[in-house]
């Protein structure tokens, strides 16, 4: 299968601080990659570089065989890359339905009626069809994140990036979001997931990357990483997070 | 005490003419001021250093000098450089430039009060930066800006009284002219004050209703 994303020798700095050092990642179509690691290790930055929310200082990113350059049409690129944020970032002045149809109507120029139909199908899939006329502030965190997932899916992306999607949720609400993501994984979506949900990572990941201080320390199947971590840093991190 | 409002009240139609001129100046000053302010705010937050520098200078100079001096430079100073304008034009322009500087700051802080995540979510869905601004950040910023904008509008309406100093016969100057013929300073000035209060009150009520309606959304 083809690589959908290739990140080669990425260097990313915030001012003087280097966040990613000679970072490399290839992602095949349909693959599910989970990135774990301590906070500040650059996990989220990897996702944000892929859809150009962060400019990179070195290296190159290739998406569907095309190298991203200054001339890349960012709007066209980002349409193909769904992103789900830790803090949901739903549009508070729009209803759930309006949140979901916004991008299809404004960016893709889909007819409103058609976009609404698709939105309702997606809301059905995340189990929130009855909330279509609610405003985000009327939803629980878990519901907000499910709407955010539906909103990203409405653009029919080739790949989904999840940036700690359950980290801001109350523990009892994590499950409902994970189960939506699991269904998505089962449907064959290509995914990169930054998370601290190790059980979920074990279950859905094809590959797990452990990052620390801007580099991939260790990568392998969930079994490799979780049961036989080779590096000291991985072992220490897992011990801290699993106990 | 020797108070007699009958003379003054018999001139009410003249006062109302003054009110109309005040409203006219204020309306155009606010309209232009909003345009200057929106433009100023967009320049101010622009990544283009030249634009943001110009906007910074604009706000700095206007906020740091008295509006009366600004108006005098426009009306009495510029003719020396060969730029002449009618008192009405100078009055409206002066007030608009002044209002615009404050509106620039109000809108800039309103836009910056909206979380960065909103823009990022919009961009990540494929929206262009201007679409994210118009569709997502703008409408939320309007809500944040409303109370300080209403405040600024009230200030502008009151500041329009300064236009009397460049010979525009708005409400205050209308009153002063009546004092020359009636010698009733107290009565005239209190009626002028009440008329300003009424105009501003109408505006405050409308603004209050508007804010409530936006709150519900």
GROMACS .gro file of C-alpha atoms in nm:
model
  460
    1UNK     CA    1   0.000   0.000   0.000
    2UNK     CA    2   0.104   0.358  -0.064
    3UNK     CA    3   0.234   0.598   0.191
    4UNK     CA    4  -0.025   0.866   0.249
    5UNK     CA    5   0.202   1.081   0.465
    6UNK     CA    6   0.580   1.090   0.468
    7UNK     CA    7   0.765   1.313   0.709
    8UNK     CA    8   1.137   1.328   0.636
    9UNK     CA    9   1.401   1.483   0.860
   10UNK     CA   10   1.155   1.729   1.009
   11UNK     CA   11   1.302   2.002   1.223
   12UNK     CA   12   1.061   2.222   1.416
   13UNK     CA   13   1.156   2.502   1.650
   14UNK     CA   14   0.958   2.738   1.867
   15UNK     CA   15   1.197   3.029   1.888
   16UNK     CA   16   1.519   2.881   2.025
   17UNK     CA   17   1.358   2.561   2.148
   18UNK     CA   18   1.380   2.261   1.918
   19UNK     CA   19   1.059   2.060   1.940
   20UNK     CA   20   1.120   1.805   1.666
   21UNK     CA   21   1.470   1.688   1.576
   22UNK     CA   22   1.526   1.503   1.249
   23UNK     CA   23   1.183   1.348   1.282
   24UNK     CA   24   1.077   1.076   1.037
   25UNK     CA   25   0.739   0.911   0.997
   26UNK     CA   26   0.576   0.719   0.715
   27UNK     CA   27   0.210   0.638   0.728
   28UNK     CA   28   0.047   0.389   0.495
   29UNK     CA   29  -0.312   0.411   0.381
   30UNK     CA   30  -0.543   0.255   0.639
   31UNK     CA   31  -0.273   0.242   0.903
   32UNK     CA   32  -0.344   0.340   1.262
   33UNK     CA   33  -0.049   0.491   1.441
   34UNK     CA   34  -0.058   0.588   1.806
   35UNK     CA   35   0.196   0.832   1.944
   36UNK     CA   36   0.266   0.822   2.316
   37UNK     CA   37   0.515   1.006   2.530
   38UNK     CA   38   0.554   1.256   2.810
   39UNK     CA   39   0.407   1.603   2.768
   40UNK     CA   40   0.631   1.839   2.582
   41UNK     CA   41   0.779   1.555   2.379
   42UNK     CA   42   0.648   1.700   2.052
   43UNK     CA   43   0.359   1.457   1.989
   44UNK     CA   44   0.097   1.721   1.916
   45UNK     CA   45   0.344   1.917   1.710
   46UNK     CA   46   0.382   1.620   1.475
   47UNK     CA   47   0.008   1.632   1.400
   48UNK     CA   48   0.005   2.009   1.364
   49UNK     CA   49   0.293   1.999   1.117
   50UNK     CA   50   0.112   1.750   0.893
   51UNK     CA   51  -0.174   1.991   0.819
   52UNK     CA   52   0.056   2.293   0.824
   53UNK     CA   53  -0.089   2.456   1.134
   54UNK     CA   54   0.279   2.483   1.230
   55UNK     CA   55   0.545   2.581   0.980
   56UNK     CA   56   0.856   2.362   0.981
   57UNK     CA   57   1.214   2.485   0.979
   58UNK     CA   58   1.366   2.187   0.803
   59UNK     CA   59   1.289   1.861   0.626
   60UNK     CA   60   0.996   1.782   0.405
   61UNK     CA   61   0.643   1.653   0.429
   62UNK     CA   62   0.494   1.455   0.144
   63UNK     CA   63   0.119   1.408   0.134
   64UNK     CA   64  -0.025   1.163  -0.120
   65UNK     CA   65   0.300   1.178  -0.316
   66UNK     CA   66   0.310   1.558  -0.331
   67UNK     CA   67   0.573   1.748  -0.139
   68UNK     CA   68   0.427   2.037   0.058
   69UNK     CA   69   0.581   2.368  -0.041
   70UNK     CA   70   0.509   2.738  -0.011
   71UNK     CA   71   0.281   2.701  -0.310
   72UNK     CA   72   0.072   2.416  -0.171
   73UNK     CA   73  -0.298   2.502  -0.159
   74UNK     CA   74  -0.343   2.471   0.217
   75UNK     CA   75  -0.720   2.473   0.194
   76UNK     CA   76  -0.720   2.181  -0.050
   77UNK     CA   77  -0.467   1.993   0.164
   78UNK     CA   78  -0.652   2.044   0.491
   79UNK     CA   79  -0.981   1.930   0.343
   80UNK     CA   80  -0.827   1.585   0.315
   81UNK     CA   81  -0.695   1.588   0.670
   82UNK     CA   82  -0.949   1.575   0.951
   83UNK     CA   83  -0.831   1.704   1.285
   84UNK     CA   84  -0.978   1.654   1.630
   85UNK     CA   85  -0.851   1.875   1.909
   86UNK     CA   86  -0.806   1.817   2.281
   87UNK     CA   87  -1.038   2.107   2.360
   88UNK     CA   88  -1.293   2.025   2.085
   89UNK     CA   89  -1.286   2.379   1.941
   90UNK     CA   90  -1.650   2.361   1.836
   91UNK     CA   91  -1.789   2.690   1.710
   92UNK     CA   92  -1.992   2.817   2.008
   93UNK     CA   93  -2.211   3.051   1.804
   94UNK     CA   94  -2.339   2.771   1.583
   95UNK     CA   95  -2.565   2.477   1.657
   96UNK     CA   96  -2.437   2.122   1.635
   97UNK     CA   97  -2.579   2.087   1.285
   98UNK     CA   98  -2.438   2.424   1.176
   99UNK     CA   99  -2.098   2.325   1.312
  100UNK     CA  100  -2.097   2.018   1.092
  101UNK     CA  101  -2.230   2.171   0.770
  102UNK     CA  102  -2.016   2.486   0.795
  103UNK     CA  103  -1.709   2.355   0.614
  104UNK     CA  104  -1.889   2.144   0.351
  105UNK     CA  105  -2.106   2.443   0.258
  106UNK     CA  106  -1.841   2.715   0.279
  107UNK     CA  107  -1.534   2.527   0.161
  108UNK     CA  108  -1.668   2.250  -0.062
  109UNK     CA  109  -1.972   2.450  -0.180
  110UNK     CA  110  -2.198   2.155  -0.109
  111UNK     CA  111  -2.567   2.241  -0.125
  112UNK     CA  112  -2.705   2.313   0.218
  113UNK     CA  113  -2.976   2.047   0.199
  114UNK     CA  114  -2.724   1.787   0.094
  115UNK     CA  115  -2.478   1.889   0.366
  116UNK     CA  116  -2.755   1.865   0.625
  117UNK     CA  117  -2.843   1.515   0.511
  118UNK     CA  118  -2.482   1.403   0.541
  119UNK     CA  119  -2.452   1.577   0.878
  120UNK     CA  120  -2.752   1.388   1.011
  121UNK     CA  121  -2.602   1.057   0.894
  122UNK     CA  122  -2.279   1.143   1.075
  123UNK     CA  123  -2.463   1.253   1.388
  124UNK     CA  124  -2.651   0.925   1.380
  125UNK     CA  125  -2.316   0.747   1.364
  126UNK     CA  126  -2.183   0.925   1.672
  127UNK     CA  127  -2.516   0.878   1.846
  128UNK     CA  128  -2.616   1.244   1.870
  129UNK     CA  129  -2.885   1.293   1.607
  130UNK     CA  130  -3.122   1.426   1.875
  131UNK     CA  131  -2.875   1.704   1.961
  132UNK     CA  132  -2.862   1.858   1.614
  133UNK     CA  133  -3.027   2.185   1.722
  134UNK     CA  134  -2.837   2.221   2.049
  135UNK     CA  135  -2.555   2.467   2.100
  136UNK     CA  136  -2.215   2.332   2.206
  137UNK     CA  137  -2.246   2.483   2.555
  138UNK     CA  138  -2.546   2.258   2.615
  139UNK     CA  139  -2.343   1.942   2.556
  140UNK     CA  140  -2.118   1.735   2.783
  141UNK     CA  141  -1.750   1.709   2.700
  142UNK     CA  142  -1.793   1.364   2.550
  143UNK     CA  143  -2.079   1.483   2.333
  144UNK     CA  144  -1.877   1.784   2.221
  145UNK     CA  145  -1.590   1.565   2.114
  146UNK     CA  146  -1.823   1.331   1.922
  147UNK     CA  147  -1.966   1.633   1.740
  148UNK     CA  148  -1.611   1.749   1.666
  149UNK     CA  149  -1.535   1.408   1.515
  150UNK     CA  150  -1.851   1.427   1.303
  151UNK     CA  151  -1.753   1.778   1.195
  152UNK     CA  152  -1.413   1.656   1.076
  153UNK     CA  153  -1.566   1.354   0.901
  154UNK     CA  154  -1.811   1.577   0.713
  155UNK     CA  155  -1.525   1.685   0.486
  156UNK     CA  156  -1.471   1.319   0.396
  157UNK     CA  157  -1.101   1.326   0.488
  158UNK     CA  158  -0.841   1.073   0.377
  159UNK     CA  159  -0.682   1.069   0.718
  160UNK     CA  160  -0.779   1.169   1.070
  161UNK     CA  161  -0.549   1.328   1.325
  162UNK     CA  162  -0.653   1.301   1.689
  163UNK     CA  163  -0.472   1.531   1.928
  164UNK     CA  164  -0.533   1.394   2.279
  165UNK     CA  165  -0.907   1.372   2.211
  166UNK     CA  166  -0.997   1.237   2.554
  167UNK     CA  167  -0.751   1.426   2.774
  168UNK     CA  168  -0.994   1.705   2.861
  169UNK     CA  169  -1.280   1.470   2.943
  170UNK     CA  170  -1.416   1.350   3.273
  171UNK     CA  171  -1.317   0.982   3.310
  172UNK     CA  172  -1.672   0.854   3.271
  173UNK     CA  173  -1.705   1.028   2.934
  174UNK     CA  174  -1.391   0.885   2.777
  175UNK     CA  175  -1.552   0.558   2.673
  176UNK     CA  176  -1.816   0.708   2.445
  177UNK     CA  177  -1.552   0.897   2.248
  178UNK     CA  178  -1.320   0.600   2.222
  179UNK     CA  179  -1.597   0.378   2.095
  180UNK     CA  180  -1.670   0.625   1.814
  181UNK     CA  181  -1.302   0.625   1.727
  182UNK     CA  182  -1.288   0.249   1.738
  183UNK     CA  183  -1.571   0.222   1.487
  184UNK     CA  184  -1.387   0.466   1.266
  185UNK     CA  185  -1.072   0.254   1.289
  186UNK     CA  186  -1.269  -0.059   1.203
  187UNK     CA  187  -1.410   0.116   0.898
  188UNK     CA  188  -1.054   0.146   0.770
  189UNK     CA  189  -0.980   0.513   0.835
  190UNK     CA  190  -0.614   0.610   0.834
  191UNK     CA  191  -0.544   0.758   1.174
  192UNK     CA  192  -0.272   0.915   1.381
  193UNK     CA  193  -0.364   0.938   1.745
  194UNK     CA  194  -0.185   1.115   2.024
  195UNK     CA  195  -0.319   0.976   2.349
  196UNK     CA  196  -0.258   0.857   2.701
  197UNK     CA  197  -0.524   0.584   2.667
  198UNK     CA  198  -0.290   0.287   2.659
  199UNK     CA  199  -0.562   0.022   2.658
  200UNK     CA  200  -0.717   0.183   2.352
  201UNK     CA  201  -0.376   0.211   2.185
  202UNK     CA  202  -0.317  -0.160   2.242
  203UNK     CA  203  -0.652  -0.241   2.089
  204UNK     CA  204  -0.652  -0.034   1.768
  205UNK     CA  205  -0.293   0.059   1.687
  206UNK     CA  206  -0.099  -0.108   1.409
  207UNK     CA  207   0.208   0.074   1.531
  208UNK     CA  208   0.298   0.264   1.846
  209UNK     CA  209   0.561   0.538   1.859
  210UNK     CA  210   0.714   0.644   2.184
  211UNK     CA  211   0.843   1.000   2.163
  212UNK     CA  212   1.059   1.193   2.401
  213UNK     CA  213   1.228   1.530   2.355
  214UNK     CA  214   1.141   1.563   1.991
  215UNK     CA  215   1.256   1.225   1.866
  216UNK     CA  216   1.107   0.880   1.830
  217UNK     CA  217   1.278   0.677   2.099
  218UNK     CA  218   1.116   0.350   2.009
  219UNK     CA  219   0.851   0.220   1.774
  220UNK     CA  220   0.685  -0.112   1.711
  221UNK     CA  221   0.365  -0.308   1.743
  222UNK     CA  222   0.160  -0.244   2.057
  223UNK     CA  223   0.285  -0.579   2.185
  224UNK     CA  224   0.650  -0.478   2.138
  225UNK     CA  225   0.610  -0.143   2.304
  226UNK     CA  226   0.379  -0.229   2.589
  227UNK     CA  227   0.510  -0.572   2.680
  228UNK     CA  228   0.875  -0.561   2.586
  229UNK     CA  229   0.988  -0.199   2.577
  230UNK     CA  230   1.359  -0.200   2.497
  231UNK     CA  231   1.453   0.151   2.596
  232UNK     CA  232   1.491   0.266   2.951
  233UNK     CA  233   1.294   0.584   2.882
  234UNK     CA  234   1.002   0.388   2.741
  235UNK     CA  235   1.001   0.158   3.039
  236UNK     CA  236   1.005   0.446   3.286
  237UNK     CA  237   0.728   0.627   3.103
  238UNK     CA  238   0.505   0.321   3.079
  239UNK     CA  239   0.559   0.233   3.438
  240UNK     CA  240   0.458   0.582   3.543
  241UNK     CA  241   0.147   0.588   3.326
  242UNK     CA  242   0.023   0.234   3.385
  243UNK     CA  243   0.049   0.242   3.759
  244UNK     CA  244  -3.399   8.225   4.243
  245UNK     CA  245  -3.523   8.336   3.914
  246UNK     CA  246  -3.584   8.042   3.687
  247UNK     CA  247  -3.806   8.069   3.384
  248UNK     CA  248  -3.817   7.782   3.138
  249UNK     CA  249  -4.108   7.921   2.936
  250UNK     CA  250  -3.886   8.131   2.709
  251UNK     CA  251  -3.651   7.844   2.654
  252UNK     CA  252  -3.920   7.585   2.597
  253UNK     CA  253  -4.091   7.808   2.340
  254UNK     CA  254  -3.770   7.771   2.137
  255UNK     CA  255  -3.789   7.392   2.149
  256UNK     CA  256  -3.811   7.351   1.769
  257UNK     CA  257  -3.475   7.530   1.742
  258UNK     CA  258  -3.327   7.291   1.997
  259UNK     CA  259  -3.462   6.999   1.800
  260UNK     CA  260  -3.292   7.131   1.487
  261UNK     CA  261  -2.971   7.131   1.689
  262UNK     CA  262  -3.037   6.775   1.794
  263UNK     CA  263  -3.076   6.675   1.431
  264UNK     CA  264  -2.738   6.825   1.344
  265UNK     CA  265  -2.582   6.647   1.645
  266UNK     CA  266  -2.735   6.318   1.531
  267UNK     CA  267  -2.617   6.378   1.178
  268UNK     CA  268  -2.257   6.444   1.283
  269UNK     CA  269  -2.261   6.150   1.523
  270UNK     CA  270  -2.413   5.912   1.270
  271UNK     CA  271  -2.156   5.982   1.001
  272UNK     CA  272  -1.871   5.995   1.253
  273UNK     CA  273  -1.973   5.656   1.389
  274UNK     CA  274  -2.016   5.506   1.045
  275UNK     CA  275  -1.676   5.630   0.928
  276UNK     CA  276  -1.524   5.558   1.268
  277UNK     CA  277  -1.638   5.196   1.246
  278UNK     CA  278  -1.482   5.164   0.901
  279UNK     CA  279  -1.155   5.318   1.029
  280UNK     CA  280  -1.174   5.096   1.336
  281UNK     CA  281  -1.234   4.770   1.153
  282UNK     CA  282  -0.962   4.857   0.905
  283UNK     CA  283  -0.733   4.967   1.186
  284UNK     CA  284  -0.791   4.648   1.385
  285UNK     CA  285  -0.725   4.423   1.085
  286UNK     CA  286  -0.403   4.616   1.014
  287UNK     CA  287  -0.306   4.601   1.380
  288UNK     CA  288  -0.329   4.220   1.396
  289UNK     CA  289  -0.184   4.173   1.048
  290UNK     CA  290   0.149   3.995   1.023
  291UNK     CA  291   0.253   4.270   0.781
  292UNK     CA  292   0.479   4.493   0.989
  293UNK     CA  293   0.414   4.803   0.784
  294UNK     CA  294   0.036   4.779   0.822
  295UNK     CA  295   0.046   4.699   1.191
  296UNK     CA  296   0.298   4.980   1.241
  297UNK     CA  297   0.070   5.234   1.072
  298UNK     CA  298  -0.225   5.120   1.283
  299UNK     CA  299  -0.014   5.139   1.597
  300UNK     CA  300   0.090   5.497   1.517
  301UNK     CA  301  -0.270   5.594   1.442
  302UNK     CA  302  -0.398   5.467   1.775
  303UNK     CA  303  -0.102   5.605   1.965
  304UNK     CA  304  -0.131   5.958   1.827
  305UNK     CA  305  -0.509   5.986   1.848
  306UNK     CA  306  -0.540   5.841   2.196
  307UNK     CA  307  -0.252   6.054   2.317
  308UNK     CA  308  -0.382   6.393   2.204
  309UNK     CA  309  -0.700   6.583   2.296
  310UNK     CA  310  -0.986   6.557   2.052
  311UNK     CA  311  -1.022   6.935   2.057
  312UNK     CA  312  -0.664   6.978   1.936
  313UNK     CA  313  -0.722   6.718   1.664
  314UNK     CA  314  -1.028   6.903   1.542
  315UNK     CA  315  -0.850   7.241   1.547
  316UNK     CA  316  -0.562   7.100   1.342
  317UNK     CA  317  -0.812   6.972   1.085
  318UNK     CA  318  -1.021   7.287   1.061
  319UNK     CA  319  -0.787   7.577   1.152
  320UNK     CA  320  -0.446   7.422   1.088
  321UNK     CA  321  -0.474   7.239   0.758
  322UNK     CA  322  -0.592   7.543   0.554
  323UNK     CA  323  -0.241   7.682   0.607
  324UNK     CA  324  -0.116   7.383   0.407
  325UNK     CA  325  -0.377   7.449   0.143
  326UNK     CA  326  -0.620   7.181   0.260
  327UNK     CA  327  -0.955   7.342   0.324
  328UNK     CA  328  -1.278   7.174   0.419
  329UNK     CA  329  -1.617   7.284   0.539
  330UNK     CA  330  -1.678   7.292   0.911
  331UNK     CA  331  -1.920   7.001   0.876
  332UNK     CA  332  -1.663   6.789   0.691
  333UNK     CA  333  -1.392   6.875   0.943
  334UNK     CA  334  -1.625   6.802   1.234
  335UNK     CA  335  -1.736   6.465   1.105
  336UNK     CA  336  -1.389   6.364   0.990
  337UNK     CA  337  -1.229   6.471   1.318
  338UNK     CA  338  -1.479   6.281   1.525
  339UNK     CA  339  -1.452   5.979   1.294
  340UNK     CA  340  -1.073   5.968   1.313
  341UNK     CA  341  -1.093   5.995   1.691
  342UNK     CA  342  -1.365   5.729   1.723
  343UNK     CA  343  -1.178   5.503   1.479
  344UNK     CA  344  -0.871   5.488   1.701
  345UNK     CA  345  -1.071   5.372   2.000
  346UNK     CA  346  -1.275   5.130   1.789
  347UNK     CA  347  -0.948   4.987   1.654
  348UNK     CA  348  -0.845   4.895   2.005
  349UNK     CA  349  -1.188   4.758   2.095
  350UNK     CA  350  -1.205   4.533   1.791
  351UNK     CA  351  -0.843   4.425   1.816
  352UNK     CA  352  -0.889   4.312   2.174
  353UNK     CA  353  -1.223   4.150   2.080
  354UNK     CA  354  -1.063   3.946   1.805
  355UNK     CA  355  -0.770   3.850   2.023
  356UNK     CA  356  -1.006   3.743   2.300
  357UNK     CA  357  -1.130   3.461   2.078
  358UNK     CA  358  -0.933   3.143   2.140
  359UNK     CA  359  -0.672   3.050   1.882
  360UNK     CA  360  -0.829   2.706   1.867
  361UNK     CA  361  -1.129   2.854   1.687
  362UNK     CA  362  -0.914   2.974   1.400
  363UNK     CA  363  -0.721   2.649   1.398
  364UNK     CA  364  -1.037   2.441   1.384
  365UNK     CA  365  -1.166   2.652   1.095
  366UNK     CA  366  -0.837   2.629   0.907
  367UNK     CA  367  -0.810   2.256   0.969
  368UNK     CA  368  -1.147   2.213   0.799
  369UNK     CA  369  -1.006   2.380   0.488
  370UNK     CA  370  -1.134   2.732   0.540
  371UNK     CA  371  -0.919   3.013   0.408
  372UNK     CA  372  -0.795   3.263   0.669
  373UNK     CA  373  -1.045   3.528   0.560
  374UNK     CA  374  -1.329   3.274   0.581
  375UNK     CA  375  -1.220   3.179   0.931
  376UNK     CA  376  -1.222   3.548   1.023
  377UNK     CA  377  -1.559   3.630   0.866
  378UNK     CA  378  -1.747   3.312   0.955
  379UNK     CA  379  -1.596   3.198   1.284
  380UNK     CA  380  -1.387   3.456   1.470
  381UNK     CA  381  -1.572   3.771   1.359
  382UNK     CA  382  -1.921   3.680   1.484
  383UNK     CA  383  -1.780   3.575   1.821
  384UNK     CA  384  -1.569   3.890   1.846
  385UNK     CA  385  -1.874   4.108   1.775
  386UNK     CA  386  -2.035   3.974   2.088
  387UNK     CA  387  -1.728   4.053   2.296
  388UNK     CA  388  -1.698   4.401   2.142
  389UNK     CA  389  -2.059   4.505   2.189
  390UNK     CA  390  -2.046   4.657   2.541
  391UNK     CA  391  -1.729   4.863   2.484
  392UNK     CA  392  -1.856   4.968   2.140
  393UNK     CA  393  -2.181   5.097   2.288
  394UNK     CA  394  -1.970   5.290   2.535
  395UNK     CA  395  -1.764   5.436   2.255
  396UNK     CA  396  -2.074   5.532   2.056
  397UNK     CA  397  -2.206   5.723   2.356
  398UNK     CA  398  -1.871   5.899   2.391
  399UNK     CA  399  -1.881   5.996   2.025
  400UNK     CA  400  -2.230   6.139   2.054
  401UNK     CA  401  -2.122   6.347   2.350
  402UNK     CA  402  -1.792   6.445   2.187
  403UNK     CA  403  -1.989   6.583   1.894
  404UNK     CA  404  -2.052   6.885   2.117
  405UNK     CA  405  -1.689   6.979   2.052
  406UNK     CA  406  -1.788   7.038   1.690
  407UNK     CA  407  -1.954   7.357   1.816
  408UNK     CA  408  -1.602   7.499   1.844
  409UNK     CA  409  -1.549   7.471   1.469
  410UNK     CA  410  -1.871   7.668   1.410
  411UNK     CA  411  -2.109   7.378   1.350
  412UNK     CA  412  -2.448   7.471   1.487
  413UNK     CA  413  -2.523   7.143   1.661
  414UNK     CA  414  -2.714   7.114   1.987
  415UNK     CA  415  -2.464   7.285   2.217
  416UNK     CA  416  -2.398   7.577   1.982
  417UNK     CA  417  -2.770   7.614   1.921
  418UNK     CA  418  -2.810   7.654   2.294
  419UNK     CA  419  -2.528   7.905   2.321
  420UNK     CA  420  -2.682   8.117   2.048
  421UNK     CA  421  -3.012   8.116   2.237
  422UNK     CA  422  -2.833   8.239   2.548
  423UNK     CA  423  -2.719   8.549   2.357
  424UNK     CA  424  -3.081   8.646   2.299
  425UNK     CA  425  -3.250   8.512   2.613
  426UNK     CA  426  -2.974   8.544   2.878
  427UNK     CA  427  -3.106   8.224   3.033
  428UNK     CA  428  -2.780   8.024   3.074
  429UNK     CA  429  -2.899   7.783   3.337
  430UNK     CA  430  -3.224   7.698   3.166
  431UNK     CA  431  -3.063   7.660   2.823
  432UNK     CA  432  -2.774   7.442   2.940
  433UNK     CA  433  -3.000   7.215   3.144
  434UNK     CA  434  -3.233   7.169   2.848
  435UNK     CA  435  -2.928   7.091   2.632
  436UNK     CA  436  -2.811   6.836   2.889
  437UNK     CA  437  -3.153   6.672   2.905
  438UNK     CA  438  -3.167   6.648   2.527
  439UNK     CA  439  -2.824   6.478   2.517
  440UNK     CA  440  -2.942   6.243   2.789
  441UNK     CA  441  -3.256   6.155   2.594
  442UNK     CA  442  -3.063   6.086   2.273
  443UNK     CA  443  -2.812   5.868   2.455
  444UNK     CA  444  -3.086   5.690   2.649
  445UNK     CA  445  -3.267   5.590   2.333
  446UNK     CA  446  -2.939   5.457   2.206
  447UNK     CA  447  -2.862   5.271   2.530
  448UNK     CA  448  -3.205   5.107   2.529
  449UNK     CA  449  -3.168   4.989   2.170
  450UNK     CA  450  -2.815   4.862   2.242
  451UNK     CA  451  -2.932   4.685   2.555
  452UNK     CA  452  -3.204   4.504   2.360
  453UNK     CA  453  -2.956   4.407   2.091
  454UNK     CA  454  -2.714   4.268   2.348
  455UNK     CA  455  -2.987   4.064   2.511
  456UNK     CA  456  -3.087   3.919   2.177
  457UNK     CA  457  -2.729   3.818   2.101
  458UNK     CA  458  -2.693   3.671   2.447
  459UNK     CA  459  -2.975   3.429   2.376
  460UNK     CA  460  -2.798   3.282   2.073
   0.00000   0.00000   0.00000
